[in-house]
Amino acid sequence: MGKYFIGGVLAFVLSTTANADNGSITLKSSFSVNETADKFEKVAQEKGMTIFARIDHAKRAKKVGVMLRPTQLVIFGNPKVGSPLMACSQGVAIDLPQKVIVTEDENKQVWLTYNDPQYLVNRHNIRGCDAVIEKVSKALTNFAKSATQ
């Protein structure tokens, strides 16, 4: 039993990348860009999030003669979560609502990326919102895992 648990943990760690330089967290997806974005939207809505927009950058780029690999942005949020963060540091509003980007790389591998909430803490000098940040971190991790595995 223990070796399966350790194997599962290793598989997750190896498929998750925290990019300290740009403040993002990236997970490898087992699905297409469309399926991953659909799954993300579904789980986020089930947990009370509003989907404000979904932008297909590749489709829009094609209209102006630029070819992009599949790239979709999902913009989502809930004022019950974002408003307390803005009360701690109003400047965080520039990064809200939250976003995830789902991309396909040159090897046809799909990735889901989102801002690390700790990056927002550092970027906006957020103080006194540790419980909210922890809640956001857990929710984003769960949404992303559900969409990619």
PDB file of C-alpha atoms in Angstrom:
ATOM      1  CA  MET A   1       0.000   0.000   0.000  1.00  0.00           C
ATOM      2  CA  GLY A   2       2.788   2.427   0.952  1.00  0.00           C
ATOM      3  CA  LYS A   3       4.646   2.017  -2.326  1.00  0.00           C
ATOM      4  CA  TYR A   4       1.476   2.869  -4.284  1.00  0.00           C
ATOM      5  CA  PHE A   5       0.968   6.009  -2.213  1.00  0.00           C
ATOM      6  CA  ILE A   6       4.575   7.095  -2.741  1.00  0.00           C
ATOM      7  CA  GLY A   7       4.269   6.308  -6.452  1.00  0.00           C
ATOM      8  CA  GLY A   8       1.122   8.411  -6.680  1.00  0.00           C
ATOM      9  CA  VAL A   9       2.755  11.317  -4.878  1.00  0.00           C
ATOM     10  CA  LEU A  10       5.801  11.122  -7.159  1.00  0.00           C
ATOM     11  CA  ALA A  11       3.609  11.017 -10.261  1.00  0.00           C
ATOM     12  CA  PHE A  12       1.754  14.141  -9.115  1.00  0.00           C
ATOM     13  CA  VAL A  13       4.943  16.011  -8.219  1.00  0.00           C
ATOM     14  CA  LEU A  14       6.545  15.130 -11.544  1.00  0.00           C
ATOM     15  CA  SER A  15       3.464  16.292 -13.460  1.00  0.00           C
ATOM     16  CA  THR A  16       3.236  19.578 -11.539  1.00  0.00           C
ATOM     17  CA  THR A  17       5.642  22.430 -12.042  1.00  0.00           C
ATOM     18  CA  ALA A  18       5.868  25.509  -9.865  1.00  0.00           C
ATOM     19  CA  ASN A  19       7.503  28.318 -11.803  1.00  0.00           C
ATOM     20  CA  ALA A  20       8.941  30.560  -9.109  1.00  0.00           C
ATOM     21  CA  ASP A  21      10.235  33.013 -11.702  1.00  0.00           C
ATOM     22  CA  ASN A  22       6.809  33.900 -13.048  1.00  0.00           C
ATOM     23  CA  GLY A  23       4.592  32.913 -10.114  1.00  0.00           C
ATOM     24  CA  SER A  24       2.633  30.217 -11.910  1.00  0.00           C
ATOM     25  CA  ILE A  25       1.775  26.588 -11.273  1.00  0.00           C
ATOM     26  CA  THR A  26       1.529  24.231 -14.243  1.00  0.00           C
ATOM     27  CA  LEU A  27      -0.014  20.762 -14.367  1.00  0.00           C
ATOM     28  CA  LYS A  28       0.287  18.208 -17.146  1.00  0.00           C
ATOM     29  CA  SER A  29      -3.111  17.182 -18.497  1.00  0.00           C
ATOM     30  CA  SER A  30      -4.208  13.767 -19.712  1.00  0.00           C
ATOM     31  CA  PHE A  31      -6.826  15.392 -21.950  1.00  0.00           C
ATOM     32  CA  SER A  32      -7.070  17.719 -24.951  1.00  0.00           C
ATOM     33  CA  VAL A  33      -7.103  21.487 -24.486  1.00  0.00           C
ATOM     34  CA  ASN A  34     -10.871  21.574 -25.042  1.00  0.00           C
ATOM     35  CA  GLU A  35     -11.560  18.679 -22.666  1.00  0.00           C
ATOM     36  CA  THR A  36      -9.288  20.126 -19.975  1.00  0.00           C
ATOM     37  CA  ALA A  37     -10.924  23.565 -20.186  1.00  0.00           C
ATOM     38  CA  ASP A  38     -14.392  21.941 -20.160  1.00  0.00           C
ATOM     39  CA  LYS A  39     -13.507  19.874 -17.090  1.00  0.00           C
ATOM     40  CA  PHE A  40     -12.068  22.914 -15.336  1.00  0.00           C
ATOM     41  CA  GLU A  41     -15.191  24.972 -16.017  1.00  0.00           C
ATOM     42  CA  LYS A  42     -17.440  22.170 -14.781  1.00  0.00           C
ATOM     43  CA  VAL A  43     -15.647  21.644 -11.474  1.00  0.00           C
ATOM     44  CA  ALA A  44     -15.264  25.393 -10.853  1.00  0.00           C
ATOM     45  CA  GLN A  45     -18.991  25.955 -11.430  1.00  0.00           C
ATOM     46  CA  GLU A  46     -19.877  23.004  -9.200  1.00  0.00           C
ATOM     47  CA  LYS A  47     -17.880  24.704  -6.429  1.00  0.00           C
ATOM     48  CA  GLY A  48     -19.704  28.021  -6.794  1.00  0.00           C
ATOM     49  CA  MET A  49     -17.440  29.858  -9.211  1.00  0.00           C
ATOM     50  CA  THR A  50     -18.786  32.009 -12.025  1.00  0.00           C
ATOM     51  CA  ILE A  51     -17.214  31.522 -15.454  1.00  0.00           C
ATOM     52  CA  PHE A  52     -16.898  35.061 -16.795  1.00  0.00           C
ATOM     53  CA  ALA A  53     -15.282  34.198 -20.113  1.00  0.00           C
ATOM     54  CA  ARG A  54     -13.510  31.538 -22.110  1.00  0.00           C
ATOM     55  CA  ILE A  55     -11.205  32.823 -24.801  1.00  0.00           C
ATOM     56  CA  ASP A  56      -9.901  30.601 -27.582  1.00  0.00           C
ATOM     57  CA  HIS A  57      -6.711  32.469 -28.469  1.00  0.00           C
ATOM     58  CA  ALA A  58      -5.835  30.115 -31.351  1.00  0.00           C
ATOM     59  CA  LYS A  59      -9.220  30.659 -32.979  1.00  0.00           C
ATOM     60  CA  ARG A  60      -8.959  34.438 -32.646  1.00  0.00           C
ATOM     61  CA  ALA A  61      -5.359  34.476 -33.872  1.00  0.00           C
ATOM     62  CA  LYS A  62      -6.340  32.490 -36.963  1.00  0.00           C
ATOM     63  CA  LYS A  63      -8.787  35.272 -37.886  1.00  0.00           C
ATOM     64  CA  VAL A  64      -5.838  37.662 -38.205  1.00  0.00           C
ATOM     65  CA  GLY A  65      -3.595  35.206 -40.033  1.00  0.00           C
ATOM     66  CA  VAL A  66      -1.538  33.996 -37.070  1.00  0.00           C
ATOM     67  CA  MET A  67      -1.268  30.285 -36.353  1.00  0.00           C
ATOM     68  CA  LEU A  68      -1.144  29.297 -32.674  1.00  0.00           C
ATOM     69  CA  ARG A  69      -1.220  25.887 -31.080  1.00  0.00           C
ATOM     70  CA  PRO A  70      -4.425  25.300 -29.080  1.00  0.00           C
ATOM     71  CA  THR A  71      -4.552  27.913 -26.299  1.00  0.00           C
ATOM     72  CA  GLN A  72      -7.626  28.653 -24.177  1.00  0.00           C
ATOM     73  CA  LEU A  73      -8.031  31.052 -21.271  1.00  0.00           C
ATOM     74  CA  VAL A  74     -10.769  30.582 -18.660  1.00  0.00           C
ATOM     75  CA  ILE A  75     -11.636  33.593 -16.488  1.00  0.00           C
ATOM     76  CA  PHE A  76     -13.541  32.722 -13.321  1.00  0.00           C
ATOM     77  CA  GLY A  77     -14.202  33.818  -9.769  1.00  0.00           C
ATOM     78  CA  ASN A  78     -16.545  34.446  -6.891  1.00  0.00           C
ATOM     79  CA  PRO A  79     -16.929  37.782  -5.044  1.00  0.00           C
ATOM     80  CA  LYS A  80     -17.082  35.845  -1.754  1.00  0.00           C
ATOM     81  CA  VAL A  81     -13.428  34.972  -2.331  1.00  0.00           C
ATOM     82  CA  GLY A  82     -12.079  37.932  -4.294  1.00  0.00           C
ATOM     83  CA  SER A  83     -13.638  40.694  -2.209  1.00  0.00           C
ATOM     84  CA  PRO A  84     -11.879  39.707   1.058  1.00  0.00           C
ATOM     85  CA  LEU A  85      -8.559  39.634  -0.831  1.00  0.00           C
ATOM     86  CA  MET A  86      -9.202  43.115  -2.208  1.00  0.00           C
ATOM     87  CA  ALA A  87     -10.066  44.301   1.310  1.00  0.00           C
ATOM     88  CA  CYS A  88      -6.579  43.172   2.395  1.00  0.00           C
ATOM     89  CA  SER A  89      -4.845  44.723  -0.610  1.00  0.00           C
ATOM     90  CA  GLN A  90      -6.905  46.621  -3.153  1.00  0.00           C
ATOM     91  CA  GLY A  91      -4.207  46.311  -5.817  1.00  0.00           C
ATOM     92  CA  VAL A  92      -4.850  42.563  -6.142  1.00  0.00           C
ATOM     93  CA  ALA A  93      -7.915  43.547  -8.172  1.00  0.00           C
ATOM     94  CA  ILE A  94      -5.682  43.748 -11.247  1.00  0.00           C
ATOM     95  CA  ASP A  95      -5.210  39.961 -10.988  1.00  0.00           C
ATOM     96  CA  LEU A  96      -8.856  39.166 -10.321  1.00  0.00           C
ATOM     97  CA  PRO A  97     -10.958  37.430 -11.404  1.00  0.00           C
ATOM     98  CA  GLN A  98      -8.714  34.380 -11.464  1.00  0.00           C
ATOM     99  CA  LYS A  99      -7.552  32.826 -14.719  1.00  0.00           C
ATOM    100  CA  VAL A 100      -6.265  29.506 -15.989  1.00  0.00           C
ATOM    101  CA  ILE A 101      -4.660  28.956 -19.351  1.00  0.00           C
ATOM    102  CA  VAL A 102      -4.757  25.591 -21.087  1.00  0.00           C
ATOM    103  CA  THR A 103      -2.152  25.095 -23.801  1.00  0.00           C
ATOM    104  CA  GLU A 104      -0.794  22.432 -26.103  1.00  0.00           C
ATOM    105  CA  ASP A 105       2.974  22.403 -26.603  1.00  0.00           C
ATOM    106  CA  GLU A 106       4.985  21.444 -29.682  1.00  0.00           C
ATOM    107  CA  ASN A 107       4.920  17.777 -28.569  1.00  0.00           C
ATOM    108  CA  LYS A 108       1.094  17.758 -28.360  1.00  0.00           C
ATOM    109  CA  GLN A 109       1.255  17.687 -24.543  1.00  0.00           C
ATOM    110  CA  VAL A 110      -1.498  19.697 -22.837  1.00  0.00           C
ATOM    111  CA  TRP A 111      -0.795  21.879 -19.806  1.00  0.00           C
ATOM    112  CA  LEU A 112      -3.000  23.838 -17.390  1.00  0.00           C
ATOM    113  CA  THR A 113      -1.391  26.891 -15.744  1.00  0.00           C
ATOM    114  CA  TYR A 114      -2.635  29.298 -13.077  1.00  0.00           C
ATOM    115  CA  ASN A 115      -1.192  32.003 -10.833  1.00  0.00           C
ATOM    116  CA  ASP A 116       0.236  30.720  -7.567  1.00  0.00           C
ATOM    117  CA  PRO A 117      -1.738  32.513  -4.822  1.00  0.00           C
ATOM    118  CA  GLN A 118       1.551  33.002  -2.944  1.00  0.00           C
ATOM    119  CA  TYR A 119       2.755  35.004  -5.944  1.00  0.00           C
ATOM    120  CA  LEU A 120      -0.253  37.308  -5.491  1.00  0.00           C
ATOM    121  CA  VAL A 121       0.605  37.689  -1.791  1.00  0.00           C
ATOM    122  CA  ASN A 122       4.126  38.778  -2.664  1.00  0.00           C
ATOM    123  CA  ARG A 123       3.174  40.881  -5.682  1.00  0.00           C
ATOM    124  CA  HIS A 124       0.509  42.865  -3.822  1.00  0.00           C
ATOM    125  CA  ASN A 125       1.948  42.755  -0.299  1.00  0.00           C
ATOM    126  CA  ILE A 126      -1.210  41.059   0.988  1.00  0.00           C
ATOM    127  CA  ARG A 127      -1.251  40.907   4.793  1.00  0.00           C
ATOM    128  CA  GLY A 128      -3.845  39.471   7.158  1.00  0.00           C
ATOM    129  CA  CYS A 129      -5.514  37.208   4.603  1.00  0.00           C
ATOM    130  CA  ASP A 130      -3.685  33.955   5.281  1.00  0.00           C
ATOM    131  CA  ALA A 131      -6.896  31.944   5.708  1.00  0.00           C
ATOM    132  CA  VAL A 132      -8.337  33.243   2.426  1.00  0.00           C
ATOM    133  CA  ILE A 133      -5.075  32.582   0.555  1.00  0.00           C
ATOM    134  CA  GLU A 134      -4.959  29.047   1.956  1.00  0.00           C
ATOM    135  CA  LYS A 135      -8.558  28.462   0.858  1.00  0.00           C
ATOM    136  CA  VAL A 136      -7.823  29.811  -2.637  1.00  0.00           C
ATOM    137  CA  SER A 137      -4.690  27.653  -2.904  1.00  0.00           C
ATOM    138  CA  LYS A 138      -6.555  24.489  -1.965  1.00  0.00           C
ATOM    139  CA  ALA A 139      -9.453  25.270  -4.294  1.00  0.00           C
ATOM    140  CA  LEU A 140      -7.194  25.998  -7.278  1.00  0.00           C
ATOM    141  CA  THR A 141      -5.188  22.837  -6.637  1.00  0.00           C
ATOM    142  CA  ASN A 142      -8.367  20.765  -6.488  1.00  0.00           C
ATOM    143  CA  PHE A 143      -9.907  22.372  -9.585  1.00  0.00           C
ATOM    144  CA  ALA A 144      -6.685  21.908 -11.565  1.00  0.00           C
ATOM    145  CA  LYS A 145      -6.207  18.287 -10.492  1.00  0.00           C
ATOM    146  CA  SER A 146      -9.824  17.474 -11.370  1.00  0.00           C
ATOM    147  CA  ALA A 147      -9.421  19.013 -14.824  1.00  0.00           C
ATOM    148  CA  THR A 148      -6.126  17.350 -15.694  1.00  0.00           C
ATOM    149  CA  GLN A 149      -6.309  13.813 -14.254  1.00  0.00           C
TER     150      GLN A 149
END
